GROMACS .gro file of C-alpha atoms in nm:
model
  206
    1MET     CA    1  -2.972  -1.187  -2.003
    2ILE     CA    2  -2.613  -1.242  -2.079
    3SER     CA    3  -2.465  -1.408  -1.764
    4SER     CA    4  -2.141  -1.501  -1.917
    5LEU     CA    5  -1.951  -1.464  -2.279
    6HIS     CA    6  -1.633  -1.671  -2.409
    7GLY     CA    7  -1.461  -1.556  -2.737
    8VAL     CA    8  -1.162  -1.380  -2.885
    9VAL     CA    9  -1.015  -1.081  -2.781
   10LEU     CA   10  -1.056  -0.836  -3.023
   11HIS     CA   11  -0.901  -0.502  -2.823
   12THR     CA   12  -0.831  -0.394  -2.486
   13ALA     CA   13  -0.843  -0.063  -2.276
   14ALA     CA   14  -0.783   0.058  -1.959
   15ASP     CA   15  -1.124  -0.044  -1.816
   16GLN     CA   16  -1.282  -0.212  -2.111
   17VAL     CA   17  -1.252  -0.516  -2.348
   18VAL     CA   18  -1.364  -0.597  -2.661
   19ILE     CA   19  -1.479  -1.010  -2.761
   20ASP     CA   20  -1.612  -1.171  -3.069
   21VAL     CA   21  -1.852  -1.435  -2.980
   22GLY     CA   22  -2.002  -1.550  -3.322
   23GLY     CA   23  -1.872  -1.314  -3.505
   24VAL     CA   24  -2.028  -1.027  -3.278
   25GLY     CA   25  -1.808  -0.810  -3.093
   26PHE     CA   26  -1.926  -0.743  -2.706
   27SER     CA   27  -1.776  -0.383  -2.520
   28VAL     CA   28  -1.721  -0.515  -2.198
   29SER     CA   29  -1.639  -0.293  -1.895
   30VAL     CA   30  -1.377  -0.469  -1.668
   31PRO     CA   31  -1.181  -0.417  -1.337
   32ALA     CA   32  -0.825  -0.320  -1.428
   33ASP     CA   33  -0.649  -0.628  -1.370
   34ILE     CA   34  -0.846  -0.766  -1.676
   35PRO     CA   35  -0.667  -0.558  -1.936
   36HIS     CA   36  -0.327  -0.639  -1.830
   37THR     CA   37  -0.380  -1.004  -1.849
   38ALA     CA   38  -0.606  -1.058  -2.191
   39THR     CA   39  -0.419  -1.103  -2.480
   40VAL     CA   40  -0.548  -0.998  -2.828
   41GLY     CA   41  -0.644  -1.301  -3.058
   42GLU     CA   42  -0.678  -1.522  -2.772
   43ARG     CA   43  -1.003  -1.647  -2.625
   44LEU     CA   44  -1.132  -1.507  -2.282
   45LEU     CA   45  -1.402  -1.609  -2.053
   46LEU     CA   46  -1.584  -1.343  -1.884
   47HIS     CA   47  -1.892  -1.349  -1.633
   48THR     CA   48  -2.099  -1.067  -1.698
   49SER     CA   49  -2.374  -0.845  -1.555
   50LEU     CA   50  -2.576  -0.680  -1.845
   51ILE     CA   51  -2.739  -0.316  -1.680
   52VAL     CA   52  -3.048  -0.210  -1.869
   53ARG     CA   53  -3.103   0.191  -1.887
   54GLU     CA   54  -3.349   0.351  -2.046
   55ASP     CA   55  -3.096   0.522  -2.284
   56ALA     CA   56  -2.834   0.231  -2.292
   57LEU     CA   57  -2.739  -0.172  -2.222
   58SER     CA   58  -2.424  -0.186  -2.091
   59LEU     CA   59  -2.237  -0.509  -1.999
   60TYR     CA   60  -1.984  -0.535  -1.720
   61GLY     CA   61  -1.732  -0.886  -1.702
   62PHE     CA   62  -1.540  -1.002  -1.433
   63ALA     CA   63  -1.266  -1.292  -1.400
   64ASP     CA   64  -1.467  -1.521  -1.172
   65ARG     CA   65  -1.846  -1.549  -1.035
   66SER     CA   66  -1.718  -1.463  -0.684
   67GLU     CA   67  -1.640  -1.097  -0.846
   68LEU     CA   68  -1.913  -1.076  -1.012
   69GLU     CA   69  -2.152  -1.155  -0.696
   70ILE     CA   70  -1.960  -0.885  -0.508
   71PHE     CA   71  -2.036  -0.669  -0.817
   72GLY     CA   72  -2.415  -0.761  -0.755
   73LEU     CA   73  -2.399  -0.660  -0.381
   74LEU     CA   74  -2.197  -0.314  -0.457
   75ILE     CA   75  -2.448  -0.223  -0.690
   76SER     CA   76  -2.748  -0.256  -0.411
   77VAL     CA   77  -2.571  -0.048  -0.165
   78THR     CA   78  -2.738   0.297  -0.161
   79GLY     CA   79  -2.501   0.551  -0.375
   80VAL     CA   80  -2.288   0.279  -0.558
   81GLY     CA   81  -2.366   0.315  -0.945
   82PRO     CA   82  -2.208   0.003  -1.172
   83LYS     CA   83  -1.906   0.243  -1.248
   84SER     CA   84  -1.811   0.287  -0.877
   85ALA     CA   85  -1.883  -0.075  -0.834
   86LEU     CA   86  -1.660  -0.138  -1.082
   87GLY     CA   87  -1.419   0.099  -0.959
   88VAL     CA   88  -1.401  -0.098  -0.609
   89LEU     CA   89  -1.346  -0.387  -0.775
   90SER     CA   90  -1.041  -0.249  -0.997
   91HIS     CA   91  -0.843  -0.139  -0.666
   92MET     CA   92  -0.954  -0.431  -0.414
   93THR     CA   93  -0.994  -0.811  -0.474
   94VAL     CA   94  -1.286  -1.003  -0.316
   95ASP     CA   95  -1.078  -1.087  -0.070
   96GLN     CA   96  -0.996  -0.761   0.091
   97ILE     CA   97  -1.320  -0.648   0.029
   98ALA     CA   98  -1.447  -0.892   0.229
   99GLU     CA   99  -1.187  -0.824   0.507
  100ALA     CA  100  -1.251  -0.438   0.487
  101VAL     CA  101  -1.616  -0.520   0.569
  102THR     CA  102  -1.570  -0.779   0.834
  103ALA     CA  103  -1.325  -0.533   1.030
  104GLU     CA  104  -1.578  -0.246   0.966
  105ASP     CA  105  -1.293  -0.031   0.805
  106ASP     CA  106  -1.442   0.232   0.562
  107ALA     CA  107  -1.038   0.333   0.464
  108PRO     CA  108  -1.024   0.085   0.178
  109PHE     CA  109  -1.321   0.227  -0.029
  110ARG     CA  110  -1.257   0.581   0.072
  111ARG     CA  111  -0.884   0.541  -0.147
  112VAL     CA  112  -1.156   0.477  -0.468
  113SER     CA  113  -1.233   0.731  -0.640
  114GLY     CA  114  -1.578   0.815  -0.690
  115ILE     CA  115  -1.664   0.656  -0.354
  116GLY     CA  116  -1.720   0.968  -0.072
  117PRO     CA  117  -1.646   0.888   0.340
  118LYS     CA  118  -2.048   0.889   0.346
  119THR     CA  119  -2.066   0.588   0.051
  120ALA     CA  120  -1.781   0.418   0.197
  121LYS     CA  121  -1.933   0.382   0.527
  122LEU     CA  122  -2.291   0.194   0.354
  123ILE     CA  123  -2.049  -0.035   0.202
  124VAL     CA  124  -1.957  -0.145   0.547
  125LEU     CA  125  -2.274  -0.143   0.683
  126GLN     CA  126  -2.492  -0.281   0.419
  127LEU     CA  127  -2.231  -0.564   0.310
  128ALA     CA  128  -2.215  -0.666   0.684
  129GLY     CA  129  -2.265  -1.033   0.720
  130LYS     CA  130  -2.284  -1.076   0.337
  131VAL     CA  131  -1.978  -1.127   0.234
  132GLN     CA  132  -1.687  -1.348   0.432
  133PRO     CA  133  -1.280  -1.339   0.367
  134VAL     CA  134  -1.192  -1.650   0.154
  135ALA     CA  135  -0.920  -1.891   0.261
  136PRO     CA  136  -0.570  -1.866   0.220
  137SER     CA  137  -0.463  -1.973  -0.157
  138SER     CA  138  -0.353  -2.294  -0.144
  139LYS     CA  139  -0.082  -2.173  -0.368
  140ALA     CA  140   0.095  -2.028  -0.057
  141THR     CA  141   0.439  -2.148   0.009
  142GLY     CA  142   0.512  -2.033   0.374
  143ALA     CA  143   0.503  -1.728   0.579
  144GLY     CA  144   0.813  -1.635   0.372
  145SER     CA  145   0.729  -1.581   0.031
  146THR     CA  146   0.381  -1.503   0.170
  147ASP     CA  147   0.581  -1.186   0.276
  148VAL     CA  148   0.751  -1.150  -0.048
  149VAL     CA  149   0.465  -1.137  -0.220
  150THR     CA  150   0.354  -0.864   0.053
  151GLN     CA  151   0.673  -0.672  -0.035
  152VAL     CA  152   0.637  -0.711  -0.441
  153ALA     CA  153   0.308  -0.592  -0.409
  154ALA     CA  154   0.370  -0.276  -0.228
  155ALA     CA  155   0.677  -0.224  -0.457
  156LEU     CA  156   0.405  -0.239  -0.799
  157VAL     CA  157   0.164  -0.011  -0.586
  158GLY     CA  158   0.455   0.214  -0.535
  159LEU     CA  159   0.536   0.227  -0.906
  160GLY     CA  160   0.152   0.308  -1.006
  161TRP     CA  161  -0.050   0.000  -1.024
  162SER     CA  162  -0.376  -0.056  -0.805
  163ASP     CA  163  -0.357  -0.222  -0.496
  164LYS     CA  164  -0.542  -0.519  -0.674
  165VAL     CA  165  -0.343  -0.579  -0.977
  166ALA     CA  166  -0.038  -0.553  -0.781
  167THR     CA  167  -0.145  -0.824  -0.517
  168GLU     CA  168  -0.288  -1.053  -0.825
  169ALA     CA  169   0.006  -1.004  -1.041
  170ALA     CA  170   0.252  -1.090  -0.743
  171ALA     CA  171   0.081  -1.397  -0.626
  172GLN     CA  172   0.015  -1.538  -0.979
  173THR     CA  173   0.415  -1.496  -1.031
  174ALA     CA  174   0.490  -1.623  -0.710
  175ALA     CA  175   0.264  -1.921  -0.790
  176GLU     CA  176   0.492  -2.023  -1.122
  177ALA     CA  177   0.832  -1.922  -0.961
  178THR     CA  178   1.092  -2.115  -0.884
  179ASP     CA  179   1.184  -2.174  -0.507
  180ALA     CA  180   1.449  -1.924  -0.531
  181GLU     CA  181   1.271  -1.639  -0.686
  182ARG     CA  182   0.993  -1.695  -0.390
  183ASP     CA  183   1.217  -1.619  -0.149
  184SER     CA  184   1.373  -1.316  -0.342
  185VAL     CA  185   1.212  -0.972  -0.377
  186SER     CA  186   1.428  -0.814  -0.618
  187ALA     CA  187   1.412  -1.179  -0.805
  188LEU     CA  188   1.014  -1.147  -0.814
  189LEU     CA  189   0.964  -0.852  -0.838
  190ARG     CA  190   1.136  -0.845  -1.208
  191ARG     CA  191   0.960  -1.121  -1.272
  192THR     CA  192   0.654  -0.941  -1.211
  193LEU     CA  193   0.711  -0.634  -1.381
  194ALA     CA  194   0.793  -0.887  -1.693
  195LEU     CA  195   0.449  -1.020  -1.666
  196LEU     CA  196   0.265  -0.678  -1.669
  197GLY     CA  197   0.489  -0.445  -1.866
  198PRO     CA  198   0.697  -0.156  -1.742
  199ALA     CA  199   0.515   0.054  -2.025
  200GLN     CA  200   0.186   0.000  -1.794
  201ALA     CA  201   0.329   0.150  -1.481
  202GLY     CA  202   0.092   0.448  -1.320
  203GLN     CA  203  -0.235   0.353  -1.557
  204THR     CA  204  -0.422   0.213  -1.296
  205ARG     CA  205  -0.351   0.431  -1.026
  206GLY     CA  206  -0.696   0.514  -0.825
   0.00000   0.00000   0.00000
């Protein structure tokens, strides 16, 4: 079992990275946010799941173990395969998934390509009691800043990024921004767009 990979990024695509580990290049399917932040030539650690099929060995990689654990839970749901589970994790954070399950709200799952109404309901039913929303990030700087981050994330979704990419990028930028930037939607949006790169807009629309 390959449970993690730590090596140099050789290539990135919309939903895949290739990592050189000891001279061997591993192709890993990943959520959409990872190719946005991975840099060719730099080192990257991924927590991985090896899916063995009769005709293929496929690696799926995640930035942290909580995503890997949710991936495992998702593929245990009837009708959810690895690609569909990866699609969920490309559009929703672990906390968003937990909140939807806790609220018995299958609508966010139905918005993921490849997840139909029946499967969305099964995700909510079968994951009930298995996931819990995480505590608010310690990087949050107050209600005002949180509201600005929410508005920036919404603007990014309108430009074509997925909810997950938009939310994580806005939060990352806010954590590194000045107090003045955190209080300004336009300033924080400009900084977040600089992080993501305008040319990427629309590539992760779900």
